[in-house]
Amino acid sequence: MPTERLAEDRSTAASLKDRLLAFVAERMPFAMPVVAAAAAVAIKREPVGSDGIEALRGAFARQLRKSVKWPEVPAGIEVAPGVSIDARLAQGVEEVVDLCDGWLQREAIARTLTGEERIEILRGMILTRAVDTRLKMFFTGSEVRYGNTPFQGKGFRSLGQEAIYAAAIRLRRGPAWRAASGEWQGDVVAPIIRDLGAALAMRPEPETVRMVLNAQMGKAGPPMDGRDLHVGDLTWGILPAAAPLSISSLTAAGMAMGFVRRREDRVVVSFIGEGGTSLGEWHEAINLCAAHRLPAIFCLQNNQTALSTPVREQSAVRVFADK
C-alpha cells in the first residue's frame, strides 16, 4: 500500500482537529476553548500528509496567540521578584503554543512513516513477543540449570511493550554504522529490562536473538559472559541495562554530552518506566540534558508496573510529562 494511502487511512479514524483537542484535554484542559477557537480558524480542512501539517503549524501558532484574551490585570504587581504579571501571562501563552506545536510536529513525523517501516515495526513487535515467550518458557520449563538444579529466575518480560521496537526505527543502526575495527559510530539506545524490542531493533539480525537467549541462560560469550542476565552490546549501540534502573539514564546523559563535545551527529535514547521516574538519578540526567540541550531522548513508559507498586502510591502527578 502506498505511503500516501497509509497516511490517509490513519487520518480518517479521527480528524486532526479532534485529536489535537483530545491531547489538550489531557495536558491543559483549561486551554481547550482557546485551542478550539484557533483550530476553527486555522484548520479549514483536513491536511494531507506530512507537508500539509507542516504548512499548518505557523498559521495555527499565530492564530492561537491571537485567540488568547486576558482580563484586566493590576499594574505594577510582581508574581515573583522582578517578574511582572504580564510577563508570566506571555510565558503561559507560549507554553500552550509550544505544547500544540510539538503535537503537530509529532503528527507530521508519524505521517512520513513508509510502508516498509510500518511492516518492519509490525514484524519487530511479533519477533519481540516470540522471543519474550521463549525466554519465559526457559524458566517455567526448568531448562535453565546449574548442574542438575533447575534455576527459575525472573525471566524478564516485555509483555505489552512490544511497540517499543518503533523507537529505534529511524536511528542510525545496523551494520552500516559499525566500523571495520568494531567501533560503533551510530546512535545508542539505553534500554532497561523490559525493552527487548529496542535491543532487537538496533541490530535486526538472528545473532541478536541468540545474544538475548544466551544472556538469559547465563552462557559464556556476549553480551555479559554469563555474569548477568541483562542484555546489551555497545559494539551495536545497545547499552547494557543495570539493576539500578536509572544508572542507564545517567550514562545516556554522559554519552550525549560526549557526542556534543566531539561534534558528532549522534543521539542517545534512554528508556525508563513510571516507577523509575521517582529516582533521583533520572531527574539529574534529564535536567542536565535539558539545560545543555544535549542530543538525548527520554522515553517514559507508563506500564503501571513499578515492581508491583500502584502508580498512586509512588507518584503524585497525573501526567508523567509534568514530573
mmCIF file with all atom_site columns, C-alpha atoms in Angstrom, residues 16 38-39 41-43 47 50-67 94 97-98 100-102 104-105 108:
data_model
loop_
_atom_site.group_PDB
_atom_site.id
_atom_site.type_symbol
_atom_site.label_atom_id
_atom_site.label_alt_id
_atom_site.label_comp_id
_atom_site.label_asym_id
_atom_site.label_entity_id
_atom_site.label_seq_id
_atom_site.pdbx_PDB_ins_code
_atom_site.Cartn_x
_atom_site.Cartn_y
_atom_site.Cartn_z
_atom_site.occupancy
_atom_site.B_iso_or_equiv
_atom_site.pdbx_formal_charge
_atom_site.auth_seq_id
_atom_site.auth_comp_id
_atom_site.auth_asym_id
_atom_site.auth_atom_id
_atom_site.pdbx_PDB_model_num
ATOM 1  C CA . LEU A 1 16  ? -6.580 16.142 13.165 1.00 0.00 ? 16  LEU A CA 1
ATOM 2  C CA . ALA A 1 38  ? -7.801 28.825 16.969 1.00 0.00 ? 38  ALA A CA 1
ATOM 3  C CA . ALA A 1 39  ? -8.333 25.450 15.310 1.00 0.00 ? 39  ALA A CA 1
ATOM 4  C CA . VAL A 1 41  ? -9.988 29.421 12.096 1.00 0.00 ? 41  VAL A CA 1
ATOM 5  C CA . ALA A 1 42  ? -6.653 27.854 11.130 1.00 0.00 ? 42  ALA A CA 1
ATOM 6  C CA . ILE A 1 43  ? -7.725 24.286 10.244 1.00 0.00 ? 43  ILE A CA 1
ATOM 7  C CA . PRO A 1 47  ? -4.329 18.477 5.988  1.00 0.00 ? 47  PRO A CA 1
ATOM 8  C CA . SER A 1 50  ? 3.193  15.434 6.463  1.00 0.00 ? 50  SER A CA 1
ATOM 9  C CA . ASP A 1 51  ? 3.628  18.516 4.269  1.00 0.00 ? 51  ASP A CA 1
ATOM 10 C CA . GLY A 1 52  ? 0.054  19.593 4.962  1.00 0.00 ? 52  GLY A CA 1
ATOM 11 C CA . ILE A 1 53  ? 0.633  19.560 8.701  1.00 0.00 ? 53  ILE A CA 1
ATOM 12 C CA . GLU A 1 54  ? 3.974  21.355 8.388  1.00 0.00 ? 54  GLU A CA 1
ATOM 13 C CA . ALA A 1 55  ? 2.312  24.109 6.350  1.00 0.00 ? 55  ALA A CA 1
ATOM 14 C CA . LEU A 1 56  ? -0.343 24.443 9.034  1.00 0.00 ? 56  LEU A CA 1
ATOM 15 C CA . ARG A 1 57  ? 1.950  24.847 12.031 1.00 0.00 ? 57  ARG A CA 1
ATOM 16 C CA . GLY A 1 58  ? 2.929  28.501 11.612 1.00 0.00 ? 58  GLY A CA 1
ATOM 17 C CA . ALA A 1 59  ? -0.596 29.713 10.870 1.00 0.00 ? 59  ALA A CA 1
ATOM 18 C CA . PHE A 1 60  ? -2.023 27.776 13.800 1.00 0.00 ? 60  PHE A CA 1
ATOM 19 C CA . ALA A 1 61  ? 0.568  29.180 16.236 1.00 0.00 ? 61  ALA A CA 1
ATOM 20 C CA . ARG A 1 62  ? -0.192 32.749 15.123 1.00 0.00 ? 62  ARG A CA 1
ATOM 21 C CA . GLN A 1 63  ? -3.935 32.220 15.416 1.00 0.00 ? 63  GLN A CA 1
ATOM 22 C CA . LEU A 1 64  ? -3.539 30.594 18.837 1.00 0.00 ? 64  LEU A CA 1
ATOM 23 C CA . ARG A 1 65  ? -1.707 33.666 20.153 1.00 0.00 ? 65  ARG A CA 1
ATOM 24 C CA . LYS A 1 66  ? -4.466 35.912 18.771 1.00 0.00 ? 66  LYS A CA 1
ATOM 25 C CA . SER A 1 67  ? -7.192 33.814 20.383 1.00 0.00 ? 67  SER A CA 1
ATOM 26 C CA . GLU A 1 94  ? 3.962  30.362 24.700 1.00 0.00 ? 94  GLU A CA 1
ATOM 27 C CA . VAL A 1 97  ? 1.698  27.266 21.730 1.00 0.00 ? 97  VAL A CA 1
ATOM 28 C CA . ASP A 1 98  ? 4.791  25.080 22.202 1.00 0.00 ? 98  ASP A CA 1
ATOM 29 C CA . CYS A 1 100 ? 0.362  22.244 20.496 1.00 0.00 ? 100 CYS A CA 1
ATOM 30 C CA . ASP A 1 101 ? 3.180  22.793 18.018 1.00 0.00 ? 101 ASP A CA 1
ATOM 31 C CA . GLY A 1 102 ? 5.056  19.827 19.437 1.00 0.00 ? 102 GLY A CA 1
ATOM 32 C CA . LEU A 1 104 ? 1.632  18.824 15.356 1.00 0.00 ? 104 LEU A CA 1
ATOM 33 C CA . GLN A 1 105 ? 5.296  18.041 14.738 1.00 0.00 ? 105 GLN A CA 1
ATOM 34 C CA . ALA A 1 108 ? 3.747  15.217 10.823 1.00 0.00 ? 108 ALA A CA 1
#
